[in-house]
Coordinates of C-alpha atoms and ligand atoms in Angstrom, one line a residue:
M928 CA -68.1 -76.0 153.0
R929 CA -68.4 -75.3 157.3
T930 CA -68.2 -72.3 158.7
T931 CA -66.2 -72.6 161.4
E932 CA -63.5 -72.5 157.9
L933 CA -65.6 -69.7 156.4
L934 CA -63.8 -66.3 157.4
A935 CA -67.2 -64.7 157.4
P936 CA -66.3 -61.6 160.7
T937 CA -70.3 -60.2 161.4
L938 CA -70.5 -57.7 163.3
R939 CA -73.2 -56.6 165.8
E940 CA -72.8 -53.2 166.4
I941 CA -73.9 -51.1 163.5
P942 CA -70.1 -49.6 161.9
A943 CA -70.5 -45.6 162.2
E944 CA -68.8 -44.5 159.0
A945 CA -71.4 -46.3 157.4
E946 CA -75.0 -44.0 156.1
V947 CA -76.7 -47.1 153.7
I948 CA -78.1 -50.1 154.5
S949 CA -75.9 -51.8 151.5
H950 CA -72.2 -50.6 153.3
Q951 CA -73.8 -51.4 156.8
L952 CA -74.8 -54.3 155.9
L953 CA -71.7 -55.5 153.9
L954 CA -69.7 -54.5 156.6
R955 CA -72.1 -56.5 159.5
A956 CA -72.3 -59.4 157.5
G957 CA -68.6 -59.9 156.7
F958 CA -68.6 -59.4 153.1
I959 CA -66.0 -56.5 153.0
R960 CA -63.3 -53.7 155.3
R961 CA -62.2 -50.6 153.6
E962 CA -58.5 -50.3 153.4
T963 CA -59.1 -46.3 152.7
A964 CA -61.6 -44.1 151.4
G965 CA -63.3 -45.9 148.3
V966 CA -60.9 -48.7 148.6
Y967 CA -62.2 -51.9 149.8
T968 CA -61.5 -55.8 150.7
Y969 CA -64.1 -58.2 149.5
L970 CA -64.2 -61.7 151.9
P971 CA -65.4 -65.1 150.9
L972 CA -69.0 -63.9 151.0
A973 CA -68.2 -60.9 148.8
M974 CA -65.8 -62.3 146.7
R975 CA -68.8 -65.3 145.9
V976 CA -71.6 -63.0 145.2
L977 CA -69.2 -61.3 142.6
K978 CA -68.7 -64.5 140.9
K979 CA -72.0 -65.1 140.2
I980 CA -72.7 -62.0 139.1
N981 CA -69.9 -62.4 136.6
Q982 CA -71.3 -65.4 135.5
I983 CA -74.1 -64.1 134.6
I984 CA -72.5 -61.3 132.5
R985 CA -69.9 -63.2 131.1
E986 CA -72.8 -65.8 129.4
E987 CA -75.2 -62.9 128.3
M988 CA -71.8 -61.1 126.7
D989 CA -70.9 -64.1 125.0
R990 CA -74.6 -64.6 123.5
Q991 CA -74.7 -61.8 122.1
G992 CA -70.8 -63.3 120.6
G993 CA -69.0 -61.1 123.1
Q994 CA -65.4 -61.7 122.9
E995 CA -63.4 -62.0 127.1
L996 CA -59.8 -60.0 127.0
L997 CA -57.9 -58.3 129.7
M998 CA -56.4 -54.7 129.1
P999 CA -54.2 -53.1 131.3
I1000 CA -54.4 -51.7 134.1
I1001 CA -51.8 -48.9 134.0
Q1002 CA -52.1 -46.8 130.9
P1003 CA -49.7 -44.7 129.2
A1004 CA -50.6 -41.1 129.0
E1005 CA -50.4 -40.4 125.6
L1006 CA -53.2 -42.3 124.9
W1007 CA -54.9 -39.9 126.8
Q1008 CA -53.5 -37.1 125.5
E1009 CA -54.3 -38.6 121.7
S1010 CA -58.2 -38.8 122.6
G1011 CA -57.9 -35.2 124.8
R1012 CA -59.0 -36.7 127.6
W1013 CA -56.1 -36.2 129.6
D1014 CA -56.2 -32.5 130.2
V1015 CA -60.0 -33.3 130.0
Y1016 CA -60.2 -35.7 132.5
G1017 CA -59.4 -33.7 135.4
P1018 CA -58.6 -34.6 138.6
E1019 CA -60.7 -37.6 138.5
L1020 CA -58.1 -39.6 136.6
F1021 CA -55.6 -41.7 139.2
R1022 CA -52.0 -40.1 137.7
L1023 CA -48.7 -41.5 138.1
K1024 CA -45.4 -41.2 136.8
D1025 CA -42.9 -44.2 136.5
R1026 CA -39.1 -43.9 137.4
H1027 CA -38.2 -42.9 134.2
N1028 CA -40.6 -39.8 134.8
R1029 CA -43.1 -41.0 132.5
E1030 CA -47.1 -40.4 132.9
F1031 CA -50.1 -42.8 133.2
A1032 CA -53.5 -42.7 134.3
L1033 CA -55.1 -45.9 136.6
G1034 CA -57.5 -47.0 133.6
P1035 CA -61.1 -45.3 134.7
T1036 CA -62.7 -45.9 131.7
H1037 CA -60.8 -48.0 128.7
E1038 CA -61.5 -46.3 125.0
E1039 CA -58.2 -45.3 124.7
I1040 CA -56.5 -48.7 125.1
I1041 CA -59.1 -50.5 123.2
T1042 CA -59.1 -48.4 120.2
A1043 CA -55.8 -48.3 120.1
L1044 CA -55.8 -51.9 120.1
V1045 CA -58.4 -53.0 117.0
R1046 CA -56.2 -49.6 115.4
S1047 CA -53.5 -51.6 115.1
E1048 CA -55.3 -54.8 114.4
V1049 CA -58.0 -54.2 112.8
S1050 CA -57.8 -53.2 109.2
S1051 CA -60.2 -54.4 106.3
Y1052 CA -64.6 -54.9 106.7
K1053 CA -63.7 -58.3 107.0
Q1054 CA -62.9 -58.2 110.9
L1055 CA -66.2 -56.6 112.2
P1056 CA -68.1 -56.1 114.0
L1057 CA -66.7 -56.8 117.5
L1058 CA -67.6 -57.0 120.1
L1059 CA -64.9 -56.7 122.8
Y1060 CA -64.9 -57.0 126.6
Q1061 CA -63.0 -57.3 130.1
I1062 CA -64.4 -57.2 133.8
Q1063 CA -62.2 -55.5 135.5
N1064 CA -60.9 -53.0 138.4
K1065 CA -61.5 -49.8 137.4
Y1066 CA -59.6 -46.5 139.5
R1067 CA -61.4 -42.9 140.0
D1068 CA -60.4 -40.5 142.6
E1069 CA -63.9 -39.3 143.3
R1070 CA -65.2 -36.6 144.6
R1071 CA -66.3 -37.9 147.8
P1072 CA -66.2 -41.6 147.5
R1073 CA -69.3 -42.7 149.5
F1074 CA -72.6 -45.5 150.7
G1075 CA -69.5 -48.4 150.8
L1076 CA -69.3 -49.9 146.8
L1077 CA -71.9 -47.4 145.3
R1078 CA -68.9 -44.7 144.9
G1079 CA -65.6 -46.4 145.5
R1080 CA -62.3 -45.1 144.3
E1081 CA -61.5 -48.6 143.1
F1082 CA -64.5 -50.2 141.8
I1083 CA -64.8 -54.0 139.9
M1084 CA -66.0 -53.0 135.9
K1085 CA -67.4 -55.1 133.4
D1086 CA -66.6 -52.3 130.2
L1087 CA -67.3 -54.0 126.8
Y1088 CA -66.5 -51.9 123.6
S1089 CA -68.9 -52.6 120.1
F1090 CA -67.0 -52.1 116.7
D1091 CA -69.0 -51.8 113.9
R1092 CA -68.6 -50.7 109.6
D1093 CA -71.7 -48.2 110.2
Y1094 CA -74.1 -46.5 112.2
E1095 CA -77.0 -49.3 111.3
G1096 CA -74.3 -51.8 112.5
L1097 CA -73.4 -49.9 115.4
Q1098 CA -77.9 -49.5 116.1
I1099 CA -77.2 -53.5 115.7
S1100 CA -74.1 -53.9 118.5
Y1101 CA -76.3 -51.5 121.0
Q1102 CA -79.9 -53.7 120.6
K1103 CA -77.9 -56.3 121.7
M1104 CA -76.2 -54.7 124.6
H1105 CA -80.0 -53.5 125.3
E1106 CA -80.4 -57.2 125.7
A1107 CA -78.2 -58.4 127.2
Y1108 CA -78.3 -56.0 130.2
T1109 CA -82.4 -56.9 130.6
Q1110 CA -80.7 -60.3 130.7
V1111 CA -78.4 -59.6 133.3
F1112 CA -80.7 -57.5 136.0
R1113 CA -83.3 -59.8 134.8
R1114 CA -81.1 -63.4 136.0
C1115 CA -79.5 -61.0 138.7
G1116 CA -84.0 -60.7 140.7
L1117 CA -82.9 -57.6 140.4
R1118 CA -86.2 -54.9 139.8
F1119 CA -85.0 -52.2 137.4
R1120 CA -85.9 -50.1 135.3
P1121 CA -83.9 -49.2 131.9
V1122 CA -84.0 -45.0 131.1
E1123 CA -83.1 -43.1 128.3
A1124 CA -80.6 -40.9 129.7
D1125 CA -78.7 -37.4 128.5
S1126 CA -75.0 -38.3 126.4
G1127 CA -74.3 -34.4 127.5
A1128 CA -73.6 -31.3 125.0
I1129 CA -71.4 -32.8 122.6
G1130 CA -71.9 -36.2 121.1
G1131 CA -76.3 -36.1 121.2
S1132 CA -76.2 -39.9 120.9
D1133 CA -78.1 -42.3 122.3
T1134 CA -77.6 -43.9 125.9
H1135 CA -79.5 -45.7 128.1
E1136 CA -78.8 -46.4 132.4
F1137 CA -80.1 -49.2 134.3
M1138 CA -81.5 -48.2 137.3
V1139 CA -82.3 -50.1 140.5
L1140 CA -85.0 -49.0 142.3
A1141 CA -84.8 -48.0 145.7
D1142 CA -85.2 -45.1 148.0
S1143 CA -81.6 -44.9 148.4
G1144 CA -80.9 -44.0 144.8
E1145 CA -79.0 -41.3 144.1
A1146 CA -80.5 -40.3 141.4
V1147 CA -84.3 -39.6 139.9
V1148 CA -86.1 -41.8 136.7
L1149 CA -89.5 -41.1 135.9
F1150 CA -91.2 -43.7 134.1
C1151 CA -95.2 -44.0 132.6
R1152 CA -97.6 -45.2 134.5
K1153 CA -99.4 -47.1 132.3
E1154 CA -98.9 -50.8 131.7
G1155 CA -97.3 -51.6 128.2
C1156 CA -95.7 -47.9 127.4
D1157 CA -92.3 -48.9 128.0
Y1158 CA -91.7 -44.8 128.6
A1159 CA -88.4 -44.3 131.1
A1160 CA -86.2 -41.5 131.5
N1161 CA -83.6 -40.3 134.3
V1162 CA -84.6 -36.6 135.5
E1163 CA -82.4 -35.0 133.1
K1164 CA -83.5 -36.1 130.3
A1165 CA -87.2 -36.4 130.9
A1166 CA -88.8 -34.5 128.5
Q1167 CA -91.8 -32.4 128.6
V1168 CA -95.2 -32.4 126.9
I1169 CA -96.3 -29.0 126.8
V1170 CA -99.9 -27.8 127.6
A1171 CA -100.0 -24.1 126.3
A1172 CA -101.2 -21.6 129.2
G1173 CA -102.1 -18.4 127.2
H1174 CA -103.6 -19.4 123.8
G1175 CA -106.6 -16.9 123.0
E1176 CA -105.4 -14.6 126.4
E1177 CA -105.4 -10.7 125.3
P1178 CA -102.2 -9.4 126.0
K1179 CA -103.2 -6.7 128.5
L1180 CA -101.5 -3.6 129.4
L1181 CA -98.0 -3.7 130.9
S1182 CA -97.5 -2.1 134.5
E1183 CA -94.8 -1.4 137.1
V1184 CA -96.3 -2.1 140.6
S1185 CA -94.6 -1.8 143.8
T1186 CA -93.6 -4.7 145.3
P1187 CA -91.2 -4.0 148.2
G1188 CA -88.8 -7.0 150.1
V1189 CA -91.7 -9.8 147.7
H1190 CA -88.3 -11.5 146.3
T1191 CA -89.3 -15.7 145.9
V1192 CA -92.1 -17.0 143.9
E1193 CA -94.8 -18.0 146.7
E1194 CA -94.5 -14.2 148.3
V1195 CA -95.2 -12.6 144.4
S1196 CA -98.1 -15.1 144.5
A1197 CA -99.5 -14.3 147.7
F1198 CA -99.2 -10.5 147.3
L1199 CA -100.0 -9.8 143.9
N1200 CA -102.7 -13.0 144.1
V1201 CA -101.5 -14.6 141.1
T1202 CA -101.4 -18.0 140.6
P1203 CA -97.2 -19.0 140.1
Q1204 CA -98.7 -20.6 136.7
K1205 CA -98.7 -16.6 135.9
I1206 CA -95.3 -16.0 136.9
I1207 CA -92.6 -15.8 134.8
K1208 CA -89.0 -16.6 136.6
T1209 CA -85.8 -15.5 135.4
L1210 CA -82.5 -16.6 136.7
L1211 CA -79.2 -15.8 135.4
Y1212 CA -76.1 -18.4 134.2
E1213 CA -72.8 -17.7 134.1
T1214 CA -71.3 -20.3 130.7
E1215 CA -68.1 -20.0 129.8
K1216 CA -68.8 -18.1 127.1
E1217 CA -71.3 -15.4 129.0
V1218 CA -74.2 -14.1 130.8
V1219 CA -77.8 -15.9 129.8
A1220 CA -80.9 -15.7 131.8
V1221 CA -83.1 -18.2 131.7
L1222 CA -87.4 -17.7 131.9
V1223 CA -88.9 -20.5 133.6
R1224 CA -92.9 -20.8 134.5
G1225 CA -93.4 -20.1 138.7
D1226 CA -93.7 -23.0 139.9
R1227 CA -90.4 -24.5 137.4
E1228 CA -87.1 -25.4 138.2
V1229 CA -84.2 -24.9 135.9
N1230 CA -82.6 -28.4 134.3
E1231 CA -79.5 -27.5 133.9
V1232 CA -78.6 -30.9 131.9
K1233 CA -80.9 -29.4 129.8
L1234 CA -79.8 -26.0 129.6
A1235 CA -76.2 -26.3 128.7
N1236 CA -77.4 -28.2 126.1
A1237 CA -79.5 -25.8 124.5
L1238 CA -77.0 -23.3 124.7
G1239 CA -74.0 -25.6 123.8
C1240 CA -71.4 -24.5 126.6
L1241 CA -69.6 -27.2 128.6
H1242 CA -69.8 -25.1 132.6
L1243 CA -72.7 -23.9 133.7
K1244 CA -73.2 -21.6 136.8
L1245 CA -76.1 -19.8 138.4
S1246 CA -75.2 -16.4 138.8
G1247 CA -74.1 -14.7 142.3
A1248 CA -75.8 -11.6 143.7
D1249 CA -72.7 -8.9 142.5
T1250 CA -73.5 -9.9 138.6
V1251 CA -76.9 -10.2 139.1
R1252 CA -76.8 -6.6 140.0
S1253 CA -74.5 -5.4 137.8
V1254 CA -76.7 -6.9 135.1
T1255 CA -80.2 -6.1 136.1
G1256 CA -79.8 -3.2 138.2
A1257 CA -81.2 -4.7 141.4
Q1258 CA -80.9 -7.1 143.7
V1259 CA -81.7 -10.9 143.5
G1260 CA -85.3 -11.6 142.9
F1261 CA -86.4 -8.8 141.2
A1262 CA -84.6 -10.2 137.6
G1263 CA -86.8 -9.8 134.3
P1264 CA -86.7 -9.9 130.6
V1265 CA -88.1 -7.1 129.6
K1266 CA -84.8 -3.8 128.6
L1267 CA -82.5 -7.4 129.7
N1268 CA -79.7 -7.2 127.6
V1269 CA -78.3 -10.9 127.2
K1270 CA -79.5 -13.8 125.7
I1271 CA -82.5 -15.1 126.8
V1272 CA -83.9 -19.0 126.8
A1273 CA -87.3 -19.7 127.6
D1274 CA -88.9 -23.1 128.9
L1275 CA -91.4 -24.1 125.9
E1276 CA -93.7 -23.3 127.8
A1277 CA -92.6 -20.1 130.0
A1278 CA -92.8 -18.5 126.5
T1279 CA -96.3 -19.7 126.2
I1280 CA -97.4 -17.6 129.6
V1281 CA -99.1 -14.1 127.9
N1282 CA -100.3 -11.6 130.7
A1283 CA -97.4 -12.9 133.2
V1284 CA -95.7 -11.4 136.2
T1285 CA -91.9 -11.0 136.3
G1286 CA -88.9 -8.7 137.9
A1287 CA -88.8 -5.1 137.0
N1288 CA -84.4 -5.1 137.0
K1289 CA -84.9 -2.3 139.0
D1290 CA -85.1 -3.2 143.3
D1291 CA -88.8 -3.9 145.0
T1292 CA -90.2 -3.5 141.9
H1293 CA -91.8 -6.2 139.5
L1294 CA -94.0 -5.7 136.8
I1295 CA -97.9 -7.5 134.9
N1296 CA -99.3 -7.8 131.9
V1297 CA -96.1 -8.6 130.5
S1298 CA -95.8 -11.0 126.9
P1299 CA -93.3 -12.8 125.2
A1300 CA -93.1 -11.1 121.8
R1301 CA -94.4 -7.7 122.1
D1302 CA -92.8 -7.2 125.4
F1303 CA -88.7 -8.3 125.4
S1304 CA -87.8 -10.9 122.7
I1305 CA -86.1 -14.8 123.3
D1306 CA -83.0 -15.9 121.7
I1307 CA -83.6 -19.3 121.9
V1308 CA -87.2 -21.2 123.3
A1309 CA -86.1 -25.1 124.4
D1310 CA -87.2 -27.7 126.7
V1311 CA -85.0 -26.0 129.7
R1312 CA -86.8 -27.5 132.7
M1313 CA -87.6 -29.8 134.9
V1314 CA -90.2 -33.0 135.0
Q1315 CA -91.7 -33.5 137.2
A1316 CA -94.2 -36.8 138.7
G1317 CA -97.6 -36.8 137.6
E1318 CA -96.5 -34.6 134.1
P1319 CA -98.2 -36.5 130.7
C1320 CA -96.1 -39.3 129.8
P1321 CA -94.4 -37.7 126.1
R1322 CA -95.6 -41.2 124.7
C1323 CA -98.8 -41.6 125.6
G1324 CA -100.0 -39.3 127.8
E1325 CA -100.4 -41.2 130.7
A1326 CA -99.1 -39.7 133.7
L1327 CA -95.6 -39.9 134.7
I1328 CA -94.2 -41.7 138.5
E1329 CA -91.3 -40.4 139.8
A1330 CA -88.3 -43.0 141.3
K1331 CA -86.1 -43.1 142.7
G1332 CA -82.6 -45.2 141.4
I1333 CA -78.9 -46.8 141.3
E1334 CA -77.5 -46.7 138.4
V1335 CA -75.3 -50.4 137.6
G1336 CA -75.6 -50.6 134.1
Q1337 CA -74.5 -47.1 131.0
I1338 CA -75.0 -48.1 127.2
F1339 CA -74.2 -45.4 125.1
K1340 CA -73.2 -44.8 121.3
L1341 CA -69.8 -43.0 120.8
G1342 CA -69.8 -42.6 116.9
D1343 CA -66.4 -41.8 115.2
K1344 CA -65.2 -40.3 118.6
Y1345 CA -62.1 -42.1 119.6
S1346 CA -61.2 -44.1 116.3
K1347 CA -60.6 -40.2 114.7
A1348 CA -59.3 -39.1 117.5
L1349 CA -56.8 -42.3 117.9
G1350 CA -56.7 -43.5 113.5
A1351 CA -59.1 -46.5 113.7
F1352 CA -59.7 -47.0 110.4
Y1353 CA -60.8 -49.9 108.2
L1354 CA -61.0 -50.4 104.5
D1355 CA -64.4 -50.6 104.0
E1356 CA -65.7 -53.4 100.2
S1357 CA -64.5 -50.4 98.2
G1358 CA -61.5 -50.1 99.5
Q1359 CA -62.1 -46.6 100.6
S1360 CA -61.0 -45.7 104.1
R1361 CA -63.4 -45.2 107.4
P1362 CA -63.4 -44.9 111.0
V1363 CA -64.8 -47.6 112.8
I1364 CA -67.9 -47.2 114.9
M1365 CA -67.8 -47.3 118.3
G1366 CA -70.2 -47.9 120.8
C1367 CA -69.3 -48.6 125.1
Y1368 CA -71.1 -50.7 127.9
G1369 CA -70.4 -51.0 131.5
I1370 CA -71.6 -52.6 134.3
G1371 CA -69.9 -51.4 137.9
V1372 CA -69.8 -55.0 139.0
T1373 CA -69.6 -53.8 143.1
R1374 CA -72.5 -51.3 142.9
T1375 CA -74.3 -54.0 141.2
M1376 CA -73.8 -55.7 144.2
A1377 CA -74.5 -53.6 146.1
A1378 CA -77.4 -52.2 145.1
A1379 CA -79.1 -55.5 145.4
I1380 CA -78.8 -54.8 148.8
E1381 CA -80.4 -51.2 149.1
Q1382 CA -83.4 -53.5 147.3
N1383 CA -83.0 -56.0 149.1
N1384 CA -82.8 -55.8 152.8
D1385 CA -85.4 -55.9 156.4
K1386 CA -84.2 -55.3 159.8
D1387 CA -82.6 -58.3 160.1
G1388 CA -80.2 -58.3 157.7
I1389 CA -79.7 -58.7 153.7
I1390 CA -82.5 -60.6 151.6
W1391 CA -80.5 -62.3 149.1
P1392 CA -82.2 -63.6 146.1
A1393 CA -81.1 -66.8 145.0
A1394 CA -79.2 -66.6 141.8
I1395 CA -76.3 -64.5 143.1
A1396 CA -76.9 -65.0 147.4
P1397 CA -73.0 -66.4 148.6
F1398 CA -74.5 -69.6 149.3
Q1399 CA -78.2 -70.5 148.6
V1400 CA -79.0 -73.0 151.8
V1401 CA -77.4 -72.4 155.0
V1402 CA -77.7 -75.8 157.2
V1403 CA -78.1 -75.0 161.0
P1404 CA -78.0 -77.6 163.9
I1405 CA -79.2 -76.3 166.3
S1406 CA -76.8 -78.2 169.2
V1407 CA -73.0 -79.3 167.1
K1408 CA -72.4 -81.2 170.7
E1409 CA -74.9 -83.3 170.0
E1410 CA -73.6 -86.3 168.0
Q1411 CA -77.1 -87.4 166.3
Q1412 CA -77.6 -84.0 165.4
M1413 CA -74.7 -83.2 164.1
A1414 CA -75.2 -86.8 162.3
A1415 CA -78.1 -85.5 160.4
A1416 CA -76.7 -82.1 159.8
E1417 CA -73.8 -83.3 158.2
D1418 CA -76.2 -86.0 156.1
V1419 CA -78.6 -83.2 154.8
Y1420 CA -75.9 -80.9 153.8
N1421 CA -74.0 -84.0 151.7
R1422 CA -77.1 -84.7 149.9
L1423 CA -77.6 -80.6 149.4
I1424 CA -74.1 -80.8 147.8
A1425 CA -75.1 -83.7 145.9
A1426 CA -77.8 -82.5 144.4
G1427 CA -75.8 -79.4 143.0
I1428 CA -77.0 -77.0 145.3
E1429 CA -74.6 -74.5 147.7
A1430 CA -75.0 -75.6 150.9
L1431 CA -73.1 -74.1 154.1
L1432 CA -73.2 -76.1 157.6
D1433 CA -73.0 -74.6 160.4
D1434 CA -70.6 -76.5 162.3
R1435 CA -69.9 -73.6 164.9
P1436 CA -70.5 -74.6 168.0
E1437 CA -72.6 -71.3 169.5
R1438 CA -76.0 -70.7 170.7
A1439 CA -78.5 -71.6 168.0
G1440 CA -79.7 -68.3 168.6
V1441 CA -76.4 -66.8 167.1
K1442 CA -76.6 -68.6 164.1
F1443 CA -80.1 -68.0 163.2
K1444 CA -78.8 -64.0 163.8
D1445 CA -75.7 -64.4 161.4
A1446 CA -78.3 -66.1 159.3
D1447 CA -80.6 -63.4 158.6
L1448 CA -77.7 -60.9 158.5
I1449 CA -75.8 -62.5 155.6
G1450 CA -79.1 -63.8 154.0
Y1451 CA -79.1 -66.6 152.6
P1452 CA -82.6 -67.4 150.9
L1453 CA -82.3 -70.6 152.9
R1454 CA -82.3 -72.0 156.6
V1455 CA -82.4 -75.4 156.8
T1456 CA -82.7 -76.4 161.0
I1457 CA -81.7 -79.8 162.7
G1458 CA -83.1 -80.2 165.9
A1459 CA -83.6 -82.0 169.0
K1460 CA -87.6 -82.7 167.0
S1461 CA -86.4 -83.6 163.8
L1462 CA -84.2 -86.2 164.5
G1463 CA -87.4 -89.2 164.8
S1464 CA -89.7 -87.2 162.3
K1465 CA -89.3 -87.8 158.3
Q1466 CA -89.8 -84.0 157.7
V1467 CA -87.2 -81.2 157.5
E1468 CA -87.8 -77.2 158.7
V1469 CA -87.4 -75.2 156.2
R1470 CA -87.5 -71.7 157.0
V1471 CA -87.6 -69.4 153.8
R1472 CA -85.5 -65.5 154.9
K1473 CA -88.0 -64.2 152.4
T1474 CA -91.5 -64.7 153.8
G1475 CA -89.8 -65.8 156.9
E1476 CA -92.2 -68.7 156.3
V1477 CA -91.0 -72.2 157.5
L1478 CA -92.2 -75.3 155.9
M1479 CA -92.1 -78.8 156.5
I1480 CA -90.7 -81.1 154.1
P1481 CA -90.5 -84.4 153.4
N1482 CA -86.9 -85.4 154.0
D1483 CA -87.0 -87.6 150.7
E1484 CA -88.3 -84.7 148.6
L1485 CA -85.8 -82.7 150.2
E1486 CA -83.0 -81.8 147.8
N1487 CA -86.0 -81.8 144.9
R1488 CA -88.4 -79.1 147.2
I1489 CA -85.1 -77.0 148.2
G1490 CA -84.8 -77.2 143.9
E1491 CA -88.3 -76.0 143.5
L1492 CA -88.1 -73.4 146.1
L1493 CA -84.8 -71.6 144.7
G1494 CA -85.9 -71.1 141.0
G1495 CA -88.7 -68.8 142.7
L1496 CA -86.4 -66.4 144.8
Ligands
ATP963 P1 -71.5 -42.0 138.0 O1 -72.9 -41.3 137.1 O2 -72.0 -43.2 138.6 O3 -70.7 -41.9 138.7 P2 -70.7 -42.5 135.6 O4 -72.0 -42.5 134.4 O5 -69.7 -42.2 135.9 O6 -71.3 -43.2 137.2 P3 -70.0 -44.9 134.5 O7 -68.5 -44.2 133.0 O8 -71.3 -45.1 133.0 O9 -70.4 -44.0 135.0 O10 -69.5 -46.5 134.6 C1 -70.6 -47.7 133.9 C2 -70.9 -48.1 135.6 O11 -69.8 -48.5 136.7 C3 -72.2 -47.7 136.1 O12 -73.3 -47.2 135.5 C4 -71.7 -47.7 137.2 O13 -72.5 -49.4 137.9 C5 -71.0 -48.3 137.7 N1 -69.6 -46.8 138.2 C6 -69.2 -45.9 137.8 N2 -68.3 -44.9 139.3 C7 -68.9 -46.2 140.2 C8 -67.9 -45.6 141.3 N3 -67.4 -44.9 142.1 N4 -68.2 -46.9 142.1 C9 -68.8 -48.2 141.7 N5 -68.9 -48.5 141.1 C10 -69.2 -47.1 139.5
MG964 MG1 -72.6 -44.2 133.7

């Protein structure tokens, strides 16, 4: 391919609408153009990257026995009503009507369609297991489409669904996908981690998210610092190890103290001269059923995902000042568990504090020497707080490290949720009817492309891992008007192509500086420069984008050496 034939419109300015680096660089380097919020055209350079990611995905899915199919984007509402999701999916589901007023959804995911397919095509245990996948556009009317391809409303996803006879079979399919995903992201050249994630209040099955580590990530992950311990979880899931606080301490006399205008943990700590570890923070939450009080240690934060799981509720929100006043009789900042007439959920750690400081449920007043069991009773004791970096790993006790991540894939055990709802049953060896046991596994293809940029860039532009670069090498003649130079560049270009290396010849009549800038911006892993110097010489100048290193490679070793270099990028 020649640059004069390529549609790769680079921009000099940073587009104002783009907040994150991948979005800025995808626009500037001529990979994408925005059509409307969260909806993009993928230009030829982007298509080349996406095709490579898709190819890697296909190879790894097929290696595990996956079979590719393609399901419709337009999905009838009836199937979504059967699964019960037409009502619960909410405004994220794009809905439309046809000329006969029948309702449809644009597929945000395909559990309904694929379960209906299996319901009609699979009837015997002999047809199982099955791993079926597709690579296709998905539609989600995200509340905040942003960050370019990281959170679009139309995006490309690979989704695979596994169908097994039983949970042992599901475990095998799940392991296969865990392995396949590990290979996909490794082959894409990304630094990533599979992390344990929360599967929601209903369910409780296994799920892992695959996180590309990048500072711009929206997700927070915690992982063990010890070599060889692979514990990693996202912050919603990360489990605490309790180091009991008050064991052995004698409960002292409970008493009330006046604390005028002292609301926050910091203020209470300073005013009463106690450490935050001795303070029990009491927060009121409202669920769809009731108001609950949640107790955590003064220096900890409530984890609302864990809390919802502990309560088995669907919705959860922090109470406003009016509710706090009506439940506790005091303004915000003075709530406490003693004589409080709502359900009390205590975090594992908070439940162990003896002689604690709490609010007194009375304005400008706190209690000291509060001890659980003696002074108040707890309805639920559970892990309901955020774990922080530095806390012990639940597996080996070594300290946890925190990092930011971008979720590029997720694998999930569904069990019989959809097969039961939609009636996908099979007959086992003894002729008994059983629901197929399912799993679902997604990779955001377009998000992976953006995540690769978030992780690999510098002030000059993108630095593509060689495996997914749009072209592996750009050949730049310094002056296309010099016939000899152009001929030498053509020669190098043809030799690289003949050796199976994806090369691009920058044959534009531009200044060399402009071409170098574009090459860095677009991020080809290697640049071969052909100038007046190289003509007489037996060596060719090769620059490595990632390190800026310039190598002089003997002309007759060019293809081999470039092949070797690419292997390490
Ligand atoms: P998120 O929590 O980021 O909204 P999700 O958990 O809803 O994502 P899944 O339903 O697990 O997403 O979808 C599988 C994969 O599809 C995700 O891991 C992600 O890579 C990708 N994906 C999901 N939503 C989007 C989006 N709006 N834009 C681009 N990719 C997305
Ligand atoms: Mg997910």
